[in-house]
Short mmCIF file of N, CA and C in Angstrom, two decimals:
data_model
loop_
_atom_site.label_atom_id
_atom_site.label_comp_id
_atom_site.label_asym_id
_atom_site.label_seq_id
_atom_site.Cartn_x
_atom_site.Cartn_y
_atom_site.Cartn_z
N UNK X 1 122.89 53.36 103.42
CA UNK X 1 122.61 54.73 103.79
C UNK X 1 121.81 54.75 105.08
N UNK X 2 122.02 55.80 105.84
CA UNK X 2 121.30 55.90 107.10
C UNK X 2 120.05 56.74 106.90
N UNK X 3 119.13 56.62 107.85
CA UNK X 3 117.90 57.39 107.81
C UNK X 3 118.04 58.71 108.56
N UNK X 4 119.16 58.95 109.15
CA UNK X 4 119.36 60.15 109.95
C UNK X 4 119.39 61.40 109.06
N UNK X 5 118.57 62.39 109.41
CA UNK X 5 118.52 63.63 108.65
C UNK X 5 119.84 64.39 108.76
N UNK X 6 120.56 64.22 109.87
CA UNK X 6 121.83 64.91 110.06
C UNK X 6 122.89 64.45 109.07
N UNK X 7 122.75 63.25 108.57
CA UNK X 7 123.72 62.70 107.63
C UNK X 7 123.38 63.01 106.18
N UNK X 8 122.25 63.64 105.95
CA UNK X 8 121.81 63.93 104.60
C UNK X 8 122.56 65.14 104.05
N UNK X 9 123.39 64.94 103.02
CA UNK X 9 124.17 66.06 102.49
C UNK X 9 123.31 67.16 101.87
N UNK X 10 122.08 66.81 101.51
CA UNK X 10 121.20 67.82 100.93
C UNK X 10 120.69 68.81 101.97
N UNK X 11 120.78 68.46 103.24
CA UNK X 11 120.33 69.34 104.31
C UNK X 11 121.08 70.67 104.29
N UNK X 12 122.31 70.66 103.81
CA UNK X 12 123.09 71.89 103.78
C UNK X 12 122.53 72.90 102.78
N UNK X 13 121.65 72.44 101.90
CA UNK X 13 121.04 73.32 100.90
C UNK X 13 119.79 74.03 101.41
N UNK X 14 119.24 73.56 102.51
CA UNK X 14 118.00 74.13 103.03
C UNK X 14 118.25 75.49 103.68
N UNK X 15 117.35 76.42 103.39
CA UNK X 15 117.39 77.72 104.03
C UNK X 15 115.96 78.14 104.38
N UNK X 16 115.85 79.09 105.25
CA UNK X 16 114.57 79.70 105.56
C UNK X 16 114.45 80.89 104.60
N UNK X 17 113.61 80.75 103.59
CA UNK X 17 113.49 81.76 102.54
C UNK X 17 113.17 83.14 103.13
N UNK X 18 112.30 83.19 104.13
CA UNK X 18 111.92 84.47 104.73
C UNK X 18 113.14 85.16 105.35
N UNK X 19 113.94 84.42 106.10
CA UNK X 19 115.13 85.01 106.71
C UNK X 19 116.16 85.41 105.65
N UNK X 20 116.28 84.60 104.62
CA UNK X 20 117.22 84.90 103.53
C UNK X 20 116.83 86.21 102.84
N UNK X 21 115.54 86.35 102.50
CA UNK X 21 115.07 87.56 101.83
C UNK X 21 115.21 88.78 102.72
N UNK X 22 114.94 88.64 104.01
CA UNK X 22 115.07 89.75 104.95
C UNK X 22 116.53 90.19 105.05
N UNK X 23 117.44 89.24 105.06
CA UNK X 23 118.87 89.57 105.15
C UNK X 23 119.32 90.30 103.89
N UNK X 24 118.88 89.83 102.74
CA UNK X 24 119.25 90.49 101.48
C UNK X 24 118.70 91.91 101.42
N UNK X 25 117.47 92.09 101.91
CA UNK X 25 116.87 93.41 101.93
C UNK X 25 117.66 94.33 102.86
N UNK X 26 118.01 93.82 104.04
CA UNK X 26 118.78 94.61 105.00
C UNK X 26 120.15 94.96 104.42
N UNK X 27 120.81 94.02 103.78
CA UNK X 27 122.12 94.28 103.19
C UNK X 27 122.03 95.34 102.09
N UNK X 28 120.96 95.29 101.29
CA UNK X 28 120.80 96.25 100.20
C UNK X 28 120.60 97.67 100.73
N UNK X 29 119.88 97.81 101.84
CA UNK X 29 119.54 99.13 102.36
C UNK X 29 120.56 99.68 103.36
N UNK X 30 121.42 98.80 103.86
CA UNK X 30 122.38 99.21 104.88
C UNK X 30 123.23 100.39 104.41
N UNK X 31 123.28 101.41 105.23
CA UNK X 31 124.06 102.60 104.91
C UNK X 31 123.36 103.58 103.98
N UNK X 32 122.22 103.18 103.42
CA UNK X 32 121.49 104.04 102.50
C UNK X 32 120.23 104.63 103.13
N UNK X 33 119.43 103.73 103.71
CA UNK X 33 118.15 104.13 104.28
C UNK X 33 117.94 103.39 105.60
N UNK X 34 117.51 104.12 106.61
CA UNK X 34 117.12 103.51 107.88
C UNK X 34 115.59 103.61 107.98
N UNK X 35 115.03 102.98 108.99
CA UNK X 35 113.58 102.98 109.17
C UNK X 35 113.26 103.49 110.56
N UNK X 36 112.43 104.53 110.62
CA UNK X 36 112.00 105.09 111.91
C UNK X 36 111.23 104.01 112.66
N UNK X 37 111.68 103.69 113.87
CA UNK X 37 111.07 102.57 114.59
C UNK X 37 109.69 102.89 115.16
N UNK X 38 109.25 104.14 115.06
CA UNK X 38 107.90 104.48 115.53
C UNK X 38 106.92 104.62 114.37
N UNK X 39 107.35 105.26 113.30
CA UNK X 39 106.43 105.53 112.19
C UNK X 39 106.62 104.60 111.01
N UNK X 40 107.81 103.99 110.89
CA UNK X 40 108.11 103.16 109.73
C UNK X 40 108.55 103.97 108.52
N UNK X 41 108.69 105.28 108.69
CA UNK X 41 109.12 106.13 107.58
C UNK X 41 110.59 105.88 107.25
N UNK X 42 110.93 105.92 105.96
CA UNK X 42 112.33 105.81 105.57
C UNK X 42 113.10 107.07 105.96
N UNK X 43 114.31 106.87 106.44
CA UNK X 43 115.20 107.98 106.79
C UNK X 43 116.44 107.81 105.92
N UNK X 44 116.66 108.78 105.03
CA UNK X 44 117.81 108.66 104.13
C UNK X 44 119.10 108.96 104.88
N UNK X 45 120.12 108.17 104.60
CA UNK X 45 121.43 108.32 105.21
C UNK X 45 122.40 108.93 104.20
N UNK X 46 123.59 109.28 104.64
CA UNK X 46 124.55 109.99 103.78
C UNK X 46 124.82 109.31 102.45
N UNK X 47 125.04 108.01 102.44
CA UNK X 47 125.39 107.29 101.21
C UNK X 47 124.26 107.26 100.20
N UNK X 48 123.04 107.52 100.65
CA UNK X 48 121.87 107.54 99.76
C UNK X 48 122.08 108.53 98.63
N UNK X 49 122.67 109.67 98.93
CA UNK X 49 122.87 110.73 97.93
C UNK X 49 123.82 110.31 96.82
N UNK X 50 124.62 109.27 97.05
CA UNK X 50 125.56 108.79 96.04
C UNK X 50 124.87 107.92 94.98
N UNK X 51 123.65 107.48 95.27
CA UNK X 51 122.91 106.64 94.32
C UNK X 51 122.36 107.49 93.18
N UNK X 52 122.18 106.88 92.01
CA UNK X 52 121.50 107.58 90.93
C UNK X 52 120.01 107.66 91.27
N UNK X 53 119.28 108.45 90.53
CA UNK X 53 117.87 108.71 90.82
C UNK X 53 117.03 107.44 90.87
N UNK X 54 117.24 106.54 89.92
CA UNK X 54 116.45 105.31 89.87
C UNK X 54 116.68 104.46 91.12
N UNK X 55 117.90 104.40 91.57
CA UNK X 55 118.21 103.60 92.76
C UNK X 55 117.73 104.29 94.04
N UNK X 56 117.73 105.61 94.06
CA UNK X 56 117.17 106.32 95.21
C UNK X 56 115.68 106.00 95.35
N UNK X 57 114.96 106.07 94.24
CA UNK X 57 113.53 105.75 94.25
C UNK X 57 113.33 104.31 94.72
N UNK X 58 114.11 103.41 94.19
CA UNK X 58 113.99 101.99 94.54
C UNK X 58 114.30 101.75 96.01
N UNK X 59 115.33 102.41 96.53
CA UNK X 59 115.72 102.22 97.92
C UNK X 59 114.64 102.74 98.87
N UNK X 60 114.04 103.88 98.56
CA UNK X 60 112.95 104.40 99.40
C UNK X 60 111.78 103.44 99.45
N UNK X 61 111.39 102.95 98.28
CA UNK X 61 110.24 102.03 98.22
C UNK X 61 110.57 100.68 98.86
N UNK X 62 111.80 100.24 98.74
CA UNK X 62 112.20 98.99 99.39
C UNK X 62 112.20 99.17 100.91
N UNK X 63 112.58 100.34 101.37
CA UNK X 63 112.55 100.62 102.81
C UNK X 63 111.11 100.59 103.33
N UNK X 64 110.17 101.05 102.54
CA UNK X 64 108.76 100.97 102.95
C UNK X 64 108.33 99.50 103.06
N UNK X 65 108.82 98.68 102.14
CA UNK X 65 108.51 97.25 102.16
C UNK X 65 109.15 96.62 103.40
N UNK X 66 110.37 97.03 103.74
CA UNK X 66 111.05 96.53 104.94
C UNK X 66 110.29 96.96 106.20
N UNK X 67 109.77 98.18 106.21
CA UNK X 67 108.99 98.67 107.36
C UNK X 67 107.75 97.80 107.55
N UNK X 68 107.17 97.37 106.45
CA UNK X 68 106.02 96.47 106.53
C UNK X 68 106.44 95.11 107.10
N UNK X 69 107.57 94.60 106.64
CA UNK X 69 108.07 93.31 107.14
C UNK X 69 108.35 93.36 108.64
N UNK X 70 108.73 94.54 109.12
CA UNK X 70 109.00 94.73 110.55
C UNK X 70 107.74 95.00 111.36
N UNK X 71 106.62 95.17 110.68
CA UNK X 71 105.35 95.41 111.37
C UNK X 71 105.08 96.87 111.69
N UNK X 72 105.84 97.78 111.10
CA UNK X 72 105.66 99.21 111.37
C UNK X 72 104.54 99.84 110.53
N UNK X 73 104.29 99.28 109.36
CA UNK X 73 103.23 99.82 108.49
C UNK X 73 102.39 98.66 107.94
N UNK X 74 101.16 98.98 107.61
CA UNK X 74 100.25 98.00 107.01
C UNK X 74 100.58 97.84 105.53
N UNK X 75 100.07 96.78 104.93
CA UNK X 75 100.28 96.54 103.50
C UNK X 75 99.79 97.73 102.67
N UNK X 76 98.71 98.35 103.10
CA UNK X 76 98.15 99.49 102.35
C UNK X 76 99.01 100.75 102.47
N UNK X 77 100.07 100.70 103.28
CA UNK X 77 100.92 101.87 103.49
C UNK X 77 102.34 101.69 102.94
N UNK X 78 102.56 100.66 102.11
CA UNK X 78 103.91 100.41 101.60
C UNK X 78 104.28 101.29 100.42
N UNK X 79 103.34 102.09 99.94
CA UNK X 79 103.61 102.94 98.80
C UNK X 79 103.94 104.36 99.18
N UNK X 80 104.37 105.10 98.19
CA UNK X 80 104.66 106.53 98.36
C UNK X 80 104.18 107.26 97.11
N UNK X 81 103.63 108.44 97.32
CA UNK X 81 103.24 109.29 96.20
C UNK X 81 104.50 109.85 95.54
N UNK X 82 104.39 110.17 94.26
CA UNK X 82 105.55 110.70 93.55
C UNK X 82 106.05 111.98 94.21
N UNK X 83 105.16 112.78 94.76
CA UNK X 83 105.58 114.02 95.42
C UNK X 83 106.40 113.73 96.69
N UNK X 84 106.04 112.68 97.43
CA UNK X 84 106.81 112.29 98.62
C UNK X 84 108.22 111.82 98.22
N UNK X 85 108.26 111.01 97.17
CA UNK X 85 109.55 110.50 96.70
C UNK X 85 110.41 111.67 96.21
N UNK X 86 109.79 112.57 95.45
CA UNK X 86 110.52 113.72 94.91
C UNK X 86 111.11 114.57 96.03
N UNK X 87 110.33 114.76 97.08
CA UNK X 87 110.78 115.56 98.21
C UNK X 87 112.00 114.97 98.90
N UNK X 88 112.06 113.65 98.99
CA UNK X 88 113.16 112.99 99.70
C UNK X 88 114.38 112.75 98.83
N UNK X 89 114.18 112.77 97.51
CA UNK X 89 115.28 112.46 96.60
C UNK X 89 115.80 113.68 95.85
N UNK X 90 115.09 114.77 95.90
CA UNK X 90 115.41 115.95 95.09
C UNK X 90 115.36 115.63 93.60
N UNK X 91 114.49 114.68 93.24
CA UNK X 91 114.23 114.34 91.84
C UNK X 91 112.84 114.90 91.53
N UNK X 92 112.67 115.49 90.37
CA UNK X 92 111.38 116.06 90.00
C UNK X 92 110.29 114.99 90.00
N UNK X 93 109.09 115.38 90.40
CA UNK X 93 107.96 114.45 90.45
C UNK X 93 107.70 113.79 89.11
N UNK X 94 107.86 114.54 88.02
CA UNK X 94 107.63 113.96 86.69
C UNK X 94 108.67 112.89 86.38
N UNK X 95 109.90 113.09 86.85
CA UNK X 95 110.96 112.10 86.65
C UNK X 95 110.67 110.86 87.48
N UNK X 96 110.21 111.06 88.70
CA UNK X 96 109.82 109.93 89.55
C UNK X 96 108.75 109.11 88.85
N UNK X 97 107.72 109.78 88.34
CA UNK X 97 106.62 109.07 87.66
C UNK X 97 107.13 108.33 86.42
N UNK X 98 108.01 108.97 85.65
CA UNK X 98 108.54 108.32 84.44
C UNK X 98 109.36 107.07 84.79
N UNK X 99 110.27 107.21 85.73
CA UNK X 99 111.09 106.06 86.13
C UNK X 99 110.23 104.94 86.72
N UNK X 100 109.33 105.30 87.63
CA UNK X 100 108.54 104.29 88.32
C UNK X 100 107.54 103.62 87.38
N UNK X 101 107.08 104.35 86.37
CA UNK X 101 106.09 103.78 85.45
C UNK X 101 106.71 103.03 84.28
N UNK X 102 107.83 103.55 83.77
CA UNK X 102 108.38 103.01 82.53
C UNK X 102 109.71 102.28 82.68
N UNK X 103 110.55 102.74 83.56
CA UNK X 103 111.94 102.25 83.59
C UNK X 103 112.21 101.16 84.62
N UNK X 104 111.40 101.11 85.66
CA UNK X 104 111.65 100.15 86.74
C UNK X 104 110.48 99.16 86.81
N UNK X 105 110.66 98.03 86.17
CA UNK X 105 109.57 97.07 86.01
C UNK X 105 109.09 96.45 87.32
N UNK X 106 109.89 96.53 88.38
CA UNK X 106 109.49 95.93 89.66
C UNK X 106 108.68 96.89 90.53
N UNK X 107 108.42 98.10 90.04
CA UNK X 107 107.60 99.07 90.79
C UNK X 107 106.21 99.12 90.16
N UNK X 108 105.21 99.11 91.02
CA UNK X 108 103.81 99.19 90.58
C UNK X 108 103.20 100.48 91.12
N UNK X 109 102.03 100.82 90.59
CA UNK X 109 101.31 102.01 91.04
C UNK X 109 99.89 101.61 91.39
N UNK X 110 99.43 101.99 92.56
CA UNK X 110 98.08 101.68 93.00
C UNK X 110 97.65 102.75 93.98
N UNK X 111 96.59 103.46 93.66
CA UNK X 111 96.11 104.52 94.55
C UNK X 111 95.67 103.99 95.90
N UNK X 112 95.29 102.73 95.99
CA UNK X 112 94.89 102.12 97.25
C UNK X 112 96.09 101.85 98.16
N UNK X 113 97.29 101.90 97.59
CA UNK X 113 98.51 101.66 98.38
C UNK X 113 99.37 102.93 98.34
N UNK X 114 98.73 104.06 98.41
CA UNK X 114 99.43 105.35 98.47
C UNK X 114 100.32 105.64 97.26
N UNK X 115 100.09 105.02 96.14
CA UNK X 115 100.86 105.35 94.95
C UNK X 115 101.84 104.28 94.53
N UNK X 116 103.10 104.65 94.36
CA UNK X 116 104.11 103.72 93.88
C UNK X 116 104.61 102.82 95.01
N UNK X 117 104.79 101.55 94.68
CA UNK X 117 105.24 100.57 95.67
C UNK X 117 105.92 99.40 94.98
N UNK X 118 106.64 98.62 95.78
CA UNK X 118 107.26 97.40 95.26
C UNK X 118 106.43 96.23 95.78
N UNK X 119 105.76 95.50 94.88
CA UNK X 119 105.00 94.33 95.33
C UNK X 119 105.95 93.24 95.84
N UNK X 120 105.43 92.35 96.63
CA UNK X 120 106.28 91.28 97.18
C UNK X 120 107.04 90.55 96.09
N UNK X 121 106.41 90.38 94.94
CA UNK X 121 107.06 89.66 93.83
C UNK X 121 108.21 90.45 93.21
N UNK X 122 108.32 91.74 93.52
CA UNK X 122 109.38 92.57 92.96
C UNK X 122 110.54 92.84 93.91
N UNK X 123 110.43 92.32 95.14
CA UNK X 123 111.46 92.61 96.14
C UNK X 123 112.84 92.13 95.70
N UNK X 124 112.93 90.91 95.23
CA UNK X 124 114.24 90.38 94.81
C UNK X 124 114.85 91.20 93.70
N UNK X 125 114.04 91.57 92.73
CA UNK X 125 114.55 92.36 91.61
C UNK X 125 115.01 93.73 92.10
N UNK X 126 114.28 94.34 93.02
CA UNK X 126 114.68 95.64 93.58
C UNK X 126 115.99 95.52 94.35
N UNK X 127 116.10 94.47 95.15
CA UNK X 127 117.34 94.24 95.92
C UNK X 127 118.51 94.08 94.96
N UNK X 128 118.34 93.28 93.93
CA UNK X 128 119.41 93.08 92.94
C UNK X 128 119.80 94.39 92.27
N UNK X 129 118.80 95.19 91.95
CA UNK X 129 119.04 96.47 91.27
C UNK X 129 119.85 97.41 92.15
N UNK X 130 119.52 97.48 93.43
CA UNK X 130 120.23 98.38 94.34
C UNK X 130 121.64 97.84 94.63
N UNK X 131 121.76 96.55 94.86
CA UNK X 131 123.07 95.98 95.24
C UNK X 131 124.03 95.92 94.06
N UNK X 132 123.53 96.00 92.86
CA UNK X 132 124.37 96.03 91.66
C UNK X 132 125.42 97.14 91.79
N UNK X 133 125.02 98.29 92.28
CA UNK X 133 125.91 99.43 92.43
C UNK X 133 126.74 99.31 93.70
N UNK X 134 126.13 98.85 94.78
CA UNK X 134 126.85 98.74 96.05
C UNK X 134 128.01 97.76 95.96
N UNK X 135 127.86 96.75 95.12
CA UNK X 135 128.89 95.71 95.00
C UNK X 135 130.08 96.14 94.15
N UNK X 136 129.97 97.26 93.48
CA UNK X 136 131.05 97.71 92.59
C UNK X 136 132.10 98.48 93.34
#
């Protein structure tokens, strides 16, 4: 066997996890939510309305996480209050609170982060949840 790293078949398995996660996040949000390049605010696109309420909530919060990854918002700004989410989704605030608190395990609530948010550890689960419908 040679010592050359180029000849190592395992090299094909290596990826940059950060780039992989960013690509998955972008793919999940594509066509649903854009990000204002000045404020980092999520901008809902036409296909967003085709999502069910739980996925709309998830997509908005994932877009806030993406805005943070792009450097548009601070970590303390990745959340949204239930009233903000309700306004953008046309889902009642009480429904937003119920889904975000009970039904979507990857969403957390913290008043220091403006309310409901997806922690870094929940990004993959949120991406999977949103893409589940997009892939059908």
